[in-house]
Amino acid sequence: MDTPPRVSTPIILIFALIIPILFGGSGFFFGRAIMGKGPLAETTAVIIEPGAGVKGTAAALQASGIIKYEWLFPVAVAMTGNKSKLQAGEYEFAPQISMFNVISKMARGEVLARKITVTEGLTSKQIVSLLNENEFLTGEIMQIPPEGSLMPDTYNFTRNDSREKLIARMESAMLAFTNSEWAKRAPEYPLQTVQEWVTLASIVEAETPKPEERPRVAGVYLNRLAQNMRLEADPTVAYGMNDGAGKLDKPLTFKDLQTPSAFNTYTNDGLPPSPINNPSRASLTAALNPEAHEFLFFVADGTGGHKFGKNYSEHQKNVAEWRRINKAASKKN
């Protein structure tokens, strides 16, 4: 909802004095028409095109029901000294906004701020698709940004901002965060590069939606790396199978786990060659500050979280429990 800006008392008094002097008995009409409540019944957005000029702006405002008297608008603009100050763009106006406040808002260039939310864990291809689907953005994204280079967040923009500009803002946000946090890492942190850290964070992002679990999941994978065990992370397999297009539309099978891919951590040692998504700040923080423990395995527990095991025997018990839960849930459905 757009709240009209407050008008200072001195300005109101000046108008109250000047208008009657200029227009005599008609001054009260002009005062009400310019300073009083406008005709707008509900919050409305209007686009003022570049080069519209004062007359074109007046016509657009009157056509949208924002002002009542198109002919009076240029007079009011001239009286307020804003003839050369009105700015083009998309504006949102509140119900009954006065002509004076319309002029003030446009002179300040308070254009409508739109928002787009980039969800945590989207791949770069998914983010590009999200931007391409937004009708208020312009231009083409010339190439898919590297995985893990875009910061998930809610971004403000204005109509006709370029998609490339928004991508650049996401890249800057990710770079600023990773540079800052990497500089504060513990001396004993085992990963050697920012790329490795972001890659681990992307796996953590894909594995669990629970913030409290993320440091523990990160610890599992670092423990496995320390013992030269393959990570065996299902999301890395899915990423390789789907070429970074997002989650698979089916559960992974045993055969899928053997699918040849540089990202398959069941068949390849170490971390995958790059991140598998664009992780959140929370996952990046968790991957840089892992929980210290002896767990090497984890499996779903039926609540959206996981059960953790220190050895294969414990893991098999947890897997059996998960299968019982899954079977019971299937019977109910």
mmCIF file of C-alpha atoms in Angstrom, residues 27-328:
data_model
loop_
_atom_site.group_PDB
_atom_site.id
_atom_site.type_symbol
_atom_site.label_atom_id
_atom_site.label_comp_id
_atom_site.label_asym_id
_atom_site.label_seq_id
_atom_site.Cartn_x
_atom_site.Cartn_y
_atom_site.Cartn_z
ATOM 1 C CA GLY A 27 -8.980 30.194 -5.259
ATOM 2 C CA PHE A 28 -10.859 27.859 -2.999
ATOM 3 C CA PHE A 29 -11.693 25.608 -5.945
ATOM 4 C CA PHE A 30 -8.070 25.475 -7.037
ATOM 5 C CA GLY A 31 -6.902 24.903 -3.483
ATOM 6 C CA ARG A 32 -9.227 21.942 -3.035
ATOM 7 C CA ALA A 33 -8.434 20.561 -6.492
ATOM 8 C CA ILE A 34 -4.684 20.639 -5.902
ATOM 9 C CA MET A 35 -4.331 20.078 -2.159
ATOM 10 C CA GLY A 36 -7.509 18.162 -1.355
ATOM 11 C CA LYS A 37 -8.359 14.488 -1.701
ATOM 12 C CA GLY A 38 -8.170 13.136 -5.211
ATOM 13 C CA PRO A 39 -10.680 10.919 -7.050
ATOM 14 C CA LEU A 40 -8.699 7.662 -6.921
ATOM 15 C CA ALA A 41 -10.831 4.877 -5.415
ATOM 16 C CA GLU A 42 -8.180 2.170 -4.982
ATOM 17 C CA THR A 43 -4.423 1.725 -5.089
ATOM 18 C CA THR A 44 -3.388 2.030 -8.724
ATOM 19 C CA ALA A 45 -0.160 1.682 -10.678
ATOM 20 C CA VAL A 46 0.487 3.782 -13.769
ATOM 21 C CA ILE A 47 3.395 3.897 -16.200
ATOM 22 C CA ILE A 48 4.731 7.282 -17.271
ATOM 23 C CA GLU A 49 6.775 6.739 -20.388
ATOM 24 C CA PRO A 50 10.041 8.619 -20.998
ATOM 25 C CA GLY A 51 9.371 11.765 -23.026
ATOM 26 C CA ALA A 52 5.734 11.972 -21.977
ATOM 27 C CA GLY A 53 6.156 15.561 -20.825
ATOM 28 C CA VAL A 54 3.862 17.329 -18.404
ATOM 29 C CA LYS A 55 0.839 17.173 -20.721
ATOM 30 C CA GLY A 56 1.338 13.489 -21.507
ATOM 31 C CA THR A 57 1.767 12.756 -17.815
ATOM 32 C CA ALA A 58 -1.430 14.642 -17.013
ATOM 33 C CA ALA A 59 -3.330 12.647 -19.628
ATOM 34 C CA ALA A 60 -2.050 9.326 -18.249
ATOM 35 C CA LEU A 61 -2.913 10.293 -14.678
ATOM 36 C CA GLN A 62 -6.400 11.458 -15.612
ATOM 37 C CA ALA A 63 -7.049 8.328 -17.690
ATOM 38 C CA SER A 64 -6.104 6.174 -14.689
ATOM 39 C CA GLY A 65 -8.434 8.087 -12.379
ATOM 40 C CA ILE A 66 -5.595 9.488 -10.272
ATOM 41 C CA ILE A 67 -6.380 13.150 -10.957
ATOM 42 C CA LYS A 68 -9.720 14.686 -11.908
ATOM 43 C CA TYR A 69 -8.628 17.712 -13.911
ATOM 44 C CA GLU A 70 -6.089 17.042 -16.631
ATOM 45 C CA TRP A 71 -5.873 20.717 -17.569
ATOM 46 C CA LEU A 72 -5.030 21.746 -13.997
ATOM 47 C CA PHE A 73 -2.057 19.400 -13.626
ATOM 48 C CA PRO A 74 0.418 21.491 -15.719
ATOM 49 C CA VAL A 75 -0.638 24.581 -13.769
ATOM 50 C CA ALA A 76 0.029 22.856 -10.449
ATOM 51 C CA VAL A 77 3.366 21.512 -11.703
ATOM 52 C CA ALA A 78 4.457 25.002 -12.734
ATOM 53 C CA MET A 79 3.303 26.539 -9.452
ATOM 54 C CA THR A 80 5.301 24.009 -7.437
ATOM 55 C CA GLY A 81 8.438 24.539 -9.525
ATOM 56 C CA ASN A 82 8.540 20.916 -10.669
ATOM 57 C CA LYS A 83 8.143 21.330 -14.429
ATOM 58 C CA SER A 84 11.590 19.889 -15.175
ATOM 59 C CA LYS A 85 11.670 17.501 -12.227
ATOM 60 C CA LEU A 86 8.953 14.953 -13.038
ATOM 61 C CA GLN A 87 10.526 11.544 -13.669
ATOM 62 C CA ALA A 88 9.329 8.738 -15.903
ATOM 63 C CA GLY A 89 8.692 5.260 -14.531
ATOM 64 C CA GLU A 90 6.063 3.084 -12.925
ATOM 65 C CA TYR A 91 4.307 4.676 -9.964
ATOM 66 C CA GLU A 92 1.837 3.337 -7.444
ATOM 67 C CA PHE A 93 -0.650 5.785 -5.939
ATOM 68 C CA ALA A 94 -2.818 5.383 -2.857
ATOM 69 C CA PRO A 95 -6.575 6.061 -2.801
ATOM 70 C CA GLN A 96 -7.563 9.741 -2.676
ATOM 71 C CA ILE A 97 -3.986 10.971 -3.088
ATOM 72 C CA SER A 98 -3.930 14.709 -3.739
ATOM 73 C CA MET A 99 -2.617 16.206 -6.950
ATOM 74 C CA PHE A 100 0.057 17.961 -4.906
ATOM 75 C CA ASN A 101 1.309 14.653 -3.475
ATOM 76 C CA VAL A 102 1.224 13.051 -6.923
ATOM 77 C CA ILE A 103 3.514 15.802 -8.201
ATOM 78 C CA SER A 104 5.792 15.558 -5.158
ATOM 79 C CA LYS A 105 6.156 11.802 -5.533
ATOM 80 C CA MET A 106 6.991 12.017 -9.226
ATOM 81 C CA ALA A 107 9.459 14.856 -8.655
ATOM 82 C CA ARG A 108 11.296 12.642 -6.166
ATOM 83 C CA GLY A 109 11.218 9.711 -8.579
ATOM 84 C CA GLU A 110 9.627 7.338 -6.060
ATOM 85 C CA VAL A 111 8.920 4.640 -8.629
ATOM 86 C CA LEU A 112 7.232 1.363 -7.718
ATOM 87 C CA ALA A 113 9.653 -1.186 -6.277
ATOM 88 C CA ARG A 114 8.866 -4.713 -7.424
ATOM 89 C CA LYS A 115 10.247 -7.856 -5.811
ATOM 90 C CA ILE A 116 11.484 -11.232 -6.939
ATOM 91 C CA THR A 117 12.401 -14.050 -4.565
ATOM 92 C CA VAL A 118 15.216 -16.418 -5.470
ATOM 93 C CA THR A 119 14.663 -19.483 -3.321
ATOM 94 C CA GLU A 120 17.565 -21.200 -1.583
ATOM 95 C CA GLY A 121 18.944 -24.173 -3.454
ATOM 96 C CA LEU A 122 17.829 -23.283 -6.973
ATOM 97 C CA THR A 123 20.269 -24.100 -9.739
ATOM 98 C CA SER A 124 21.571 -21.328 -11.962
ATOM 99 C CA LYS A 125 19.426 -22.613 -14.830
ATOM 100 C CA GLN A 126 16.351 -22.385 -12.618
ATOM 101 C CA ILE A 127 17.219 -18.834 -11.568
ATOM 102 C CA VAL A 128 17.676 -17.753 -15.185
ATOM 103 C CA SER A 129 14.286 -19.295 -16.020
ATOM 104 C CA LEU A 130 12.730 -17.437 -13.082
ATOM 105 C CA LEU A 131 14.060 -14.119 -14.369
ATOM 106 C CA ASN A 132 13.053 -14.880 -17.953
ATOM 107 C CA GLU A 133 9.480 -15.530 -16.817
ATOM 108 C CA ASN A 134 9.218 -12.140 -15.112
ATOM 109 C CA GLU A 135 7.400 -9.772 -17.464
ATOM 110 C CA PHE A 136 8.680 -6.626 -15.747
ATOM 111 C CA LEU A 137 12.352 -7.339 -16.510
ATOM 112 C CA THR A 138 14.039 -6.743 -19.849
ATOM 113 C CA GLY A 139 16.936 -8.084 -21.891
ATOM 114 C CA GLU A 140 18.526 -11.481 -22.301
ATOM 115 C CA ILE A 141 20.912 -13.323 -20.010
ATOM 116 C CA MET A 142 23.716 -14.194 -22.374
ATOM 117 C CA GLN A 143 25.019 -17.242 -20.494
ATOM 118 C CA ILE A 144 24.118 -19.362 -17.477
ATOM 119 C CA PRO A 145 26.129 -18.133 -14.463
ATOM 120 C CA PRO A 146 28.407 -20.644 -12.723
ATOM 121 C CA GLU A 147 26.659 -22.794 -10.149
ATOM 122 C CA GLY A 148 27.042 -21.409 -6.649
ATOM 123 C CA SER A 149 27.736 -17.842 -7.807
ATOM 124 C CA LEU A 150 24.257 -16.399 -7.138
ATOM 125 C CA MET A 151 22.991 -15.439 -3.683
ATOM 126 C CA PRO A 152 19.421 -16.559 -2.927
ATOM 127 C CA ASP A 153 17.397 -13.659 -1.524
ATOM 128 C CA THR A 154 14.492 -11.325 -2.237
ATOM 129 C CA TYR A 155 15.554 -8.573 -4.616
ATOM 130 C CA ASN A 156 13.830 -5.250 -5.295
ATOM 131 C CA PHE A 157 13.779 -3.917 -8.833
ATOM 132 C CA THR A 158 11.844 -1.476 -10.963
ATOM 133 C CA ARG A 159 9.994 -2.063 -14.212
ATOM 134 C CA ASN A 160 12.328 -2.410 -17.202
ATOM 135 C CA ASP A 161 15.402 -3.192 -15.108
ATOM 136 C CA SER A 162 17.597 -5.635 -17.028
ATOM 137 C CA ARG A 163 17.884 -9.304 -16.153
ATOM 138 C CA GLU A 164 21.657 -9.084 -16.497
ATOM 139 C CA LYS A 165 21.671 -6.279 -13.919
ATOM 140 C CA LEU A 166 19.788 -8.453 -11.446
ATOM 141 C CA ILE A 167 22.169 -11.367 -12.064
ATOM 142 C CA ALA A 168 25.096 -9.018 -11.376
ATOM 143 C CA ARG A 169 23.530 -8.028 -8.050
ATOM 144 C CA MET A 170 23.149 -11.692 -7.065
ATOM 145 C CA GLU A 171 26.768 -12.360 -7.997
ATOM 146 C CA SER A 172 27.960 -9.350 -6.005
ATOM 147 C CA ALA A 173 25.959 -10.440 -2.960
ATOM 148 C CA MET A 174 27.395 -13.968 -3.085
ATOM 149 C CA LEU A 175 30.940 -12.720 -3.603
ATOM 150 C CA ALA A 176 30.693 -10.240 -0.726
ATOM 151 C CA PHE A 177 29.347 -12.890 1.649
ATOM 152 C CA THR A 178 31.823 -15.624 0.734
ATOM 153 C CA ASN A 179 34.812 -13.263 0.851
ATOM 154 C CA SER A 180 33.788 -12.010 4.281
ATOM 155 C CA GLU A 181 33.033 -15.420 5.797
ATOM 156 C CA TRP A 182 36.001 -17.238 4.262
ATOM 157 C CA ALA A 183 38.335 -14.729 5.883
ATOM 158 C CA LYS A 184 36.909 -15.711 9.291
ATOM 159 C CA ARG A 185 37.223 -19.502 8.879
ATOM 160 C CA ALA A 186 38.884 -21.543 11.611
ATOM 161 C CA PRO A 187 42.597 -22.276 11.040
ATOM 162 C CA GLU A 188 41.902 -26.015 11.132
ATOM 163 C CA TYR A 189 39.101 -25.890 8.551
ATOM 164 C CA PRO A 190 39.904 -28.783 6.194
ATOM 165 C CA LEU A 191 38.724 -27.466 2.813
ATOM 166 C CA GLN A 192 41.270 -25.476 0.849
ATOM 167 C CA THR A 193 39.275 -23.168 -1.420
ATOM 168 C CA VAL A 194 36.092 -21.123 -1.521
ATOM 169 C CA GLN A 195 34.933 -23.313 -4.419
ATOM 170 C CA GLU A 196 35.209 -26.445 -2.273
ATOM 171 C CA TRP A 197 33.377 -24.766 0.601
ATOM 172 C CA VAL A 198 30.502 -23.558 -1.611
ATOM 173 C CA THR A 199 30.298 -27.011 -3.198
ATOM 174 C CA LEU A 200 29.921 -28.638 0.219
ATOM 175 C CA ALA A 201 27.329 -26.015 1.192
ATOM 176 C CA SER A 202 25.317 -26.773 -1.941
ATOM 177 C CA ILE A 203 25.169 -30.465 -1.005
ATOM 178 C CA VAL A 204 24.102 -29.573 2.533
ATOM 179 C CA GLU A 205 21.419 -27.278 1.065
ATOM 180 C CA ALA A 206 20.051 -30.100 -1.048
ATOM 181 C CA GLU A 207 20.151 -32.703 1.721
ATOM 182 C CA THR A 208 18.143 -31.074 4.513
ATOM 183 C CA PRO A 209 15.536 -28.325 4.882
ATOM 184 C CA LYS A 210 16.159 -28.122 8.634
ATOM 185 C CA PRO A 211 18.571 -25.331 9.619
ATOM 186 C CA GLU A 212 19.512 -27.072 12.876
ATOM 187 C CA GLU A 213 20.655 -30.162 10.945
ATOM 188 C CA ARG A 214 22.904 -28.428 8.465
ATOM 189 C CA PRO A 215 26.081 -28.220 10.594
ATOM 190 C CA ARG A 216 25.678 -31.917 11.428
ATOM 191 C CA VAL A 217 25.213 -32.907 7.781
ATOM 192 C CA ALA A 218 28.273 -30.845 6.858
ATOM 193 C CA GLY A 219 30.202 -32.667 9.562
ATOM 194 C CA VAL A 220 29.206 -36.049 8.114
ATOM 195 C CA TYR A 221 30.620 -35.206 4.697
ATOM 196 C CA LEU A 222 33.821 -33.752 6.114
ATOM 197 C CA ASN A 223 34.263 -36.895 8.228
ATOM 198 C CA ARG A 224 33.855 -39.034 5.125
ATOM 199 C CA LEU A 225 36.375 -36.942 3.198
ATOM 200 C CA ALA A 226 38.832 -37.251 6.091
ATOM 201 C CA GLN A 227 38.512 -41.051 5.952
ATOM 202 C CA ASN A 228 38.779 -41.183 2.143
ATOM 203 C CA MET A 229 35.195 -42.416 1.871
ATOM 204 C CA ARG A 230 33.074 -41.441 -1.100
ATOM 205 C CA LEU A 231 30.414 -38.898 -0.184
ATOM 206 C CA GLU A 232 27.538 -40.929 -1.687
ATOM 207 C CA ALA A 233 25.281 -37.877 -1.721
ATOM 208 C CA ASP A 234 22.056 -38.518 -3.634
ATOM 209 C CA PRO A 235 21.572 -34.879 -4.742
ATOM 210 C CA THR A 236 24.858 -34.980 -6.651
ATOM 211 C CA VAL A 237 23.581 -37.934 -8.671
ATOM 212 C CA ALA A 238 20.302 -36.158 -9.423
ATOM 213 C CA TYR A 239 22.167 -33.029 -10.517
ATOM 214 C CA GLY A 240 24.282 -34.977 -12.986
ATOM 215 C CA MET A 241 21.264 -36.824 -14.376
ATOM 216 C CA ASN A 242 19.213 -33.656 -14.830
ATOM 217 C CA ASP A 243 22.009 -31.455 -16.172
ATOM 218 C CA GLY A 244 21.377 -28.805 -13.541
ATOM 219 C CA ALA A 245 17.717 -28.316 -14.441
ATOM 220 C CA GLY A 246 16.515 -28.923 -10.868
ATOM 221 C CA LYS A 247 15.172 -31.825 -8.866
ATOM 222 C CA LEU A 248 14.246 -35.086 -10.553
ATOM 223 C CA ASP A 249 10.558 -35.889 -10.807
ATOM 224 C CA LYS A 250 11.131 -39.404 -9.458
ATOM 225 C CA PRO A 251 12.972 -41.107 -6.599
ATOM 226 C CA LEU A 252 16.499 -42.313 -7.318
ATOM 227 C CA THR A 253 16.903 -46.021 -7.985
ATOM 228 C CA PHE A 254 19.928 -48.238 -7.350
ATOM 229 C CA LYS A 255 20.584 -48.148 -11.095
ATOM 230 C CA ASP A 256 20.528 -44.342 -11.021
ATOM 231 C CA LEU A 257 23.280 -44.350 -8.405
ATOM 232 C CA GLN A 258 25.567 -45.971 -10.978
ATOM 233 C CA THR A 259 24.829 -43.388 -13.687
ATOM 234 C CA PRO A 260 28.127 -42.119 -15.144
ATOM 235 C CA SER A 261 28.602 -38.452 -14.327
ATOM 236 C CA ALA A 262 31.364 -36.206 -13.032
ATOM 237 C CA PHE A 263 28.936 -35.222 -10.263
ATOM 238 C CA ASN A 264 28.124 -38.760 -9.114
ATOM 239 C CA THR A 265 29.700 -39.048 -5.657
ATOM 240 C CA TYR A 266 28.833 -42.753 -5.508
ATOM 241 C CA THR A 267 31.245 -43.475 -8.357
ATOM 242 C CA ASN A 268 33.750 -40.619 -7.942
ATOM 243 C CA ASP A 269 36.023 -39.715 -5.056
ATOM 244 C CA GLY A 270 35.907 -36.393 -3.254
ATOM 245 C CA LEU A 271 33.691 -33.409 -3.866
ATOM 246 C CA PRO A 272 31.963 -32.908 -7.226
ATOM 247 C CA PRO A 273 33.689 -30.516 -9.654
ATOM 248 C CA SER A 274 31.415 -27.589 -8.770
ATOM 249 C CA PRO A 275 28.439 -26.699 -6.580
ATOM 250 C CA ILE A 276 25.138 -28.347 -7.498
ATOM 251 C CA ASN A 277 22.957 -25.335 -6.688
ATOM 252 C CA ASN A 278 23.120 -21.855 -5.217
ATOM 253 C CA PRO A 279 23.166 -22.383 -1.442
ATOM 254 C CA SER A 280 21.722 -20.092 1.200
ATOM 255 C CA ARG A 281 23.683 -18.087 3.731
ATOM 256 C CA ALA A 282 22.561 -20.610 6.365
ATOM 257 C CA SER A 283 24.005 -23.563 4.447
ATOM 258 C CA LEU A 284 27.206 -21.683 3.677
ATOM 259 C CA THR A 285 27.589 -20.845 7.353
ATOM 260 C CA ALA A 286 26.892 -24.450 8.362
ATOM 261 C CA ALA A 287 29.426 -25.817 5.875
ATOM 262 C CA LEU A 288 32.070 -23.420 7.189
ATOM 263 C CA ASN A 289 31.237 -24.199 10.822
ATOM 264 C CA PRO A 290 30.485 -27.941 10.841
ATOM 265 C CA GLU A 291 29.445 -29.817 13.937
ATOM 266 C CA ALA A 292 32.242 -31.906 15.435
ATOM 267 C CA HIS A 293 31.060 -35.517 15.781
ATOM 268 C CA GLU A 294 31.816 -39.060 14.632
ATOM 269 C CA PHE A 295 28.825 -39.626 12.338
ATOM 270 C CA LEU A 296 29.502 -41.040 8.884
ATOM 271 C CA PHE A 297 25.967 -41.826 7.692
ATOM 272 C CA PHE A 298 22.457 -40.419 7.792
ATOM 273 C CA VAL A 299 19.044 -41.422 6.506
ATOM 274 C CA ALA A 300 15.588 -39.835 6.502
ATOM 275 C CA ASP A 301 13.592 -40.227 9.719
ATOM 276 C CA GLY A 302 10.109 -39.588 8.328
ATOM 277 C CA THR A 303 9.745 -36.105 9.831
ATOM 278 C CA GLY A 304 11.736 -34.169 7.252
ATOM 279 C CA GLY A 305 14.895 -34.679 9.274
ATOM 280 C CA HIS A 306 17.466 -37.457 9.515
ATOM 281 C CA LYS A 307 18.879 -40.123 11.798
ATOM 282 C CA PHE A 308 22.649 -40.260 12.015
ATOM 283 C CA GLY A 309 24.931 -43.251 12.429
ATOM 284 C CA LYS A 310 28.576 -43.574 13.430
ATOM 285 C CA ASN A 311 29.127 -46.821 11.559
ATOM 286 C CA TYR A 312 27.524 -48.989 8.905
ATOM 287 C CA SER A 313 25.780 -51.192 11.481
ATOM 288 C CA GLU A 314 24.037 -48.206 13.076
ATOM 289 C CA HIS A 315 23.178 -46.901 9.641
ATOM 290 C CA GLN A 316 21.542 -50.179 8.615
ATOM 291 C CA LYS A 317 19.352 -50.080 11.730
ATOM 292 C CA ASN A 318 18.306 -46.532 10.874
ATOM 293 C CA VAL A 319 17.605 -47.539 7.271
ATOM 294 C CA ALA A 320 15.428 -50.432 8.460
ATOM 295 C CA GLU A 321 13.494 -48.030 10.685
ATOM 296 C CA TRP A 322 13.001 -45.646 7.790
ATOM 297 C CA ARG A 323 11.697 -48.469 5.607
ATOM 298 C CA ARG A 324 9.173 -49.416 8.294
ATOM 299 C CA ILE A 325 8.000 -45.807 8.522
ATOM 300 C CA ASN A 326 7.795 -45.521 4.745
ATOM 301 C CA LYS A 327 5.871 -48.783 4.437
ATOM 302 C CA ALA A 328 3.375 -47.744 7.116
#
